[in-house]
Coordinates of C-alpha atoms in Angstrom, one line a residue:
M156 CA 1.0 85.9 -55.3
D157 CA -0.9 86.7 -52.1
F158 CA -2.8 83.5 -51.2
N159 CA -5.6 85.3 -49.3
K160 CA -6.4 87.6 -52.2
S161 CA -6.9 84.6 -54.5
I162 CA -9.7 83.2 -52.3
K163 CA -13.2 84.7 -52.4
P164 CA -15.0 85.3 -49.1
S165 CA -17.6 82.8 -50.1
V166 CA -14.9 80.1 -50.2
F167 CA -13.8 80.9 -46.7
L168 CA -17.4 80.8 -45.6
F169 CA -18.0 77.4 -47.2
I170 CA -14.9 75.9 -45.7
L171 CA -16.0 77.0 -42.2
G172 CA -19.4 75.6 -42.7
F173 CA -18.0 72.4 -44.1
V174 CA -16.0 71.8 -41.0
G175 CA -19.3 71.9 -39.1
I176 CA -20.8 69.4 -41.5
V177 CA -17.9 67.0 -41.0
S178 CA -18.3 67.3 -37.2
I179 CA -21.7 65.6 -37.4
V180 CA -20.4 62.5 -39.2
P181 CA -19.4 60.5 -36.1
F182 CA -22.8 61.3 -34.6
I183 CA -24.9 60.0 -37.5
P184 CA -24.8 56.3 -36.3
N185 CA -26.4 57.4 -33.0
L186 CA -29.3 59.0 -35.0
L187 CA -29.7 56.0 -37.2
A188 CA -30.1 53.9 -34.1
L189 CA -33.6 55.5 -33.8
Q190 CA -34.7 53.8 -37.0
S191 CA -36.6 50.6 -36.4
A192 CA -36.8 49.7 -40.1
P193 CA -33.8 48.3 -41.9
L194 CA -31.5 50.9 -43.3
P195 CA -31.6 51.4 -47.1
L196 CA -27.8 51.8 -47.2
S197 CA -24.8 51.0 -45.1
V198 CA -24.0 53.4 -42.3
E199 CA -20.9 54.6 -44.1
M200 CA -22.8 55.3 -47.3
I201 CA -25.5 57.2 -45.3
Q202 CA -22.7 59.3 -43.8
V203 CA -21.3 60.1 -47.3
V204 CA -24.7 61.0 -48.6
S205 CA -25.5 63.1 -45.6
V206 CA -22.2 65.1 -46.1
L207 CA -23.0 65.5 -49.8
Q208 CA -26.5 66.7 -49.3
S209 CA -25.5 69.1 -46.5
S210 CA -22.7 70.4 -48.5
A211 CA -25.0 71.1 -51.5
L212 CA -27.3 73.0 -49.2
L213 CA -24.4 74.9 -47.7
V214 CA -23.1 75.9 -51.2
F215 CA -26.6 77.2 -52.1
M216 CA -27.0 79.2 -48.8
V217 CA -23.5 80.6 -48.9
G218 CA -24.1 81.7 -52.5
L219 CA -27.5 83.2 -51.6
G220 CA -26.0 85.2 -48.7
S221 CA -23.1 86.3 -50.8
V222 CA -25.5 87.8 -53.4
F223 CA -28.2 89.3 -51.2
S224 CA -26.2 90.4 -48.1
K225 CA -24.4 93.0 -50.2
K226 CA -27.8 94.4 -51.5
V227 CA -29.1 95.0 -48.0
G228 CA -26.0 96.1 -46.1
L229 CA -25.3 92.9 -44.2
S230 CA -21.8 91.7 -43.9
S231 CA -19.2 89.2 -42.7
P232 CA -16.5 91.7 -41.8
V233 CA -13.8 89.4 -40.4
I234 CA -14.0 86.9 -43.3
F235 CA -14.0 89.8 -45.8
A236 CA -10.9 91.2 -44.1
L237 CA -9.2 87.9 -44.3
A238 CA -10.1 87.4 -47.9
H239 CA -8.6 90.8 -48.8
S240 CA -5.5 90.5 -46.6
E241 CA -6.8 93.3 -44.4
N242 CA -6.6 93.6 -40.6
A243 CA -9.1 90.9 -39.5
L244 CA -8.2 91.4 -35.8
K245 CA -9.3 95.0 -36.0
E246 CA -12.7 93.8 -37.4
L247 CA -13.0 91.1 -34.7
K248 CA -12.3 93.1 -31.6
P249 CA -15.6 95.1 -31.6
L250 CA -17.6 91.9 -32.0
I251 CA -16.2 89.9 -29.0
M252 CA -18.1 91.5 -26.2
P253 CA -21.5 91.7 -27.9
A254 CA -21.1 88.0 -28.9
I255 CA -20.3 87.0 -25.3
I256 CA -23.2 89.0 -23.8
G257 CA -25.6 87.8 -26.5
G258 CA -24.5 84.2 -26.1
I259 CA -24.8 84.2 -22.3
V260 CA -28.2 85.8 -22.3
G261 CA -29.4 83.4 -25.0
G262 CA -28.0 80.3 -23.2
V263 CA -29.4 81.3 -19.8
F264 CA -32.8 81.9 -21.5
L265 CA -32.8 78.5 -23.1
L266 CA -31.9 76.8 -19.9
A267 CA -34.7 78.6 -18.1
L268 CA -37.1 77.6 -21.0
L269 CA -36.1 74.0 -20.6
G270 CA -36.7 74.2 -16.9
T271 CA -40.1 75.7 -17.4
F272 CA -41.2 73.1 -20.0
S273 CA -39.5 70.0 -18.7
G274 CA -42.4 69.0 -16.5
Y275 CA -44.7 69.1 -19.5
L276 CA -42.5 67.2 -22.0
P277 CA -42.9 63.5 -22.7
A278 CA -40.5 61.4 -20.6
E279 CA -39.3 59.5 -23.6
F280 CA -38.3 62.7 -25.3
L281 CA -36.3 63.9 -22.3
S282 CA -34.6 60.5 -22.0
A283 CA -33.8 60.2 -25.7
G284 CA -32.5 63.7 -25.7
E285 CA -30.0 63.0 -23.0
K286 CA -28.8 59.8 -24.7
L287 CA -28.5 61.4 -28.1
M288 CA -26.9 64.7 -27.1
P289 CA -24.5 65.8 -29.9
P290 CA -20.8 66.1 -28.7
W291 CA -19.7 69.6 -27.7
Y292 CA -17.6 70.1 -30.8
T293 CA -20.6 69.5 -33.0
K294 CA -22.7 72.0 -31.1
L295 CA -19.9 74.6 -31.5
L296 CA -19.0 73.9 -35.1
Y297 CA -22.2 72.9 -36.7
G298 CA -24.5 74.8 -34.4
G299 CA -22.3 77.8 -34.1
I300 CA -21.0 78.1 -37.7
T301 CA -22.9 76.0 -40.2
E302 CA -26.4 76.9 -38.9
E303 CA -25.6 80.6 -38.9
L304 CA -24.4 80.4 -42.5
L305 CA -27.6 78.6 -43.4
I306 CA -30.1 80.6 -41.4
R307 CA -28.6 84.1 -41.0
W308 CA -26.2 84.5 -44.0
G309 CA -28.5 82.6 -46.4
L310 CA -32.1 82.9 -45.4
M311 CA -32.2 86.1 -43.4
S312 CA -30.2 88.0 -46.1
F313 CA -32.6 86.8 -48.8
F314 CA -35.7 87.7 -46.7
V315 CA -34.5 91.2 -46.0
W316 CA -34.0 91.8 -49.7
G317 CA -37.3 90.1 -50.6
T318 CA -39.3 92.2 -48.0
Y319 CA -37.6 95.3 -49.1
R320 CA -38.4 94.8 -52.8
L321 CA -42.0 94.0 -51.9
T322 CA -42.6 97.0 -49.6
Q323 CA -40.3 99.8 -50.8
K324 CA -39.2 101.5 -53.9
S325 CA -35.9 100.4 -55.4
G326 CA -33.1 102.7 -54.4
S327 CA -34.8 103.9 -51.1
D328 CA -33.1 103.4 -47.8
I329 CA -34.0 100.0 -46.3
R330 CA -36.2 100.4 -43.3
S331 CA -35.8 98.5 -40.0
Y332 CA -38.9 96.5 -40.3
N333 CA -37.4 94.6 -43.2
Y334 CA -34.6 93.3 -41.0
I335 CA -37.0 92.6 -38.1
F336 CA -39.4 90.6 -40.4
A337 CA -36.5 88.6 -41.8
I338 CA -35.1 87.8 -38.3
L339 CA -38.6 86.6 -37.2
V340 CA -39.3 84.5 -40.3
S341 CA -35.8 82.9 -40.6
S342 CA -35.9 82.1 -36.8
L343 CA -39.3 80.5 -37.1
I344 CA -38.2 78.4 -40.1
F345 CA -35.2 77.3 -38.0
G346 CA -37.5 76.3 -35.1
L347 CA -39.9 74.4 -37.4
G348 CA -36.9 72.6 -39.0
H349 CA -36.2 70.8 -35.7
L350 CA -39.6 69.2 -35.4
P351 CA -38.9 66.1 -37.4
V352 CA -36.0 65.2 -35.1
A353 CA -38.1 65.9 -32.0
F354 CA -40.9 63.7 -33.3
A355 CA -38.4 60.9 -34.0
L356 CA -37.3 61.1 -30.4
S357 CA -40.7 61.0 -28.9
P358 CA -43.5 58.5 -29.6
E359 CA -46.0 61.0 -28.1
I360 CA -46.5 64.4 -29.8
T361 CA -47.9 67.0 -27.5
A362 CA -48.6 70.7 -27.7
P363 CA -46.0 71.6 -25.1
L364 CA -43.4 69.5 -27.0
V365 CA -44.2 71.4 -30.3
A366 CA -44.2 74.7 -28.5
Y367 CA -40.9 74.0 -26.8
I368 CA -39.1 72.9 -29.9
I369 CA -40.3 75.9 -32.0
L370 CA -39.8 78.5 -29.3
G371 CA -36.6 77.0 -28.0
N372 CA -34.9 77.0 -31.4
A373 CA -36.4 80.1 -32.7
S374 CA -35.9 82.3 -29.6
F375 CA -32.1 82.4 -29.9
G376 CA -32.5 83.3 -33.6
F377 CA -33.8 86.7 -32.5
I378 CA -30.6 87.4 -30.7
A379 CA -28.4 86.0 -33.5
G380 CA -30.4 87.8 -36.1
Y381 CA -30.1 91.1 -34.4
L382 CA -26.3 90.7 -33.9
Y383 CA -25.9 89.8 -37.6
W384 CA -27.8 92.9 -38.6
K385 CA -26.0 95.3 -36.3
R386 CA -22.5 93.7 -36.0
G387 CA -22.0 91.1 -38.7
L388 CA -22.1 87.4 -39.2
E389 CA -19.1 86.6 -37.0
C390 CA -20.8 88.2 -34.0
A391 CA -23.8 85.9 -34.5
I392 CA -21.5 82.9 -34.9
G393 CA -19.7 83.8 -31.7
A394 CA -22.9 84.3 -29.8
H395 CA -24.2 81.0 -31.0
M396 CA -21.0 79.3 -29.7
V397 CA -21.1 81.0 -26.4
A398 CA -24.8 80.1 -26.0
H399 CA -23.9 76.4 -26.4
L400 CA -21.0 76.7 -24.0
T401 CA -23.4 78.4 -21.5
M402 CA -25.9 75.6 -21.8
I403 CA -23.2 72.9 -21.4
V404 CA -21.9 74.5 -18.3
G405 CA -25.3 75.2 -16.9
A406 CA -26.4 71.6 -17.6
N407 CA -23.4 70.2 -15.8
F408 CA -24.1 72.3 -12.7
A409 CA -27.8 71.3 -12.8

């Protein structure tokens, strides 16, 4: 029996996302150090609970994307080729250059954004951010893969379908504004989702801090969302990874 054909694309996607979740586990004690109150559980149990909760969310989002991506013409071409024992390299090659370009542009923009906002951000936030920077492999695996599965594959696919059903007749061609709206909304949700961590890092909540967190995290979503729409999920994943690498290199030079 062909092993690949026995595995659904959604299983491949979950495994990739789960690797990202596991990459966070060694970093959890650093985040818990922010807590001044006694921990309700041991660090080890909190790590286990975190993995279980994140995995449940990943299962939901992978399922959501697997259902609604098909309905709106979005895809994960490389994973689908692997799952059906087709030529995955053929699907990957056209995605490499757009991912590199999109990632570099996004990474440079985020570095420029940090440079613009840094003078207006609380010193405690900047200091805590440097001390609690996730390791490079977590940025690549969780940021690059898991976040794209949650935000693009899951949320964006659903929002495209939802907007389409609300604004167009069933069976009609899906118009571009449905994708653009979904890119904007999913990116904004992603940006808002980073506020709790930012607030935990800073005792002072300021308007520039809120604007930086939302804009900084949402802005790359526009690039990743466009690449997912036009090229496929793997292109968005690759661009997200390249953006992190660009920021790591840029930060070291700075």
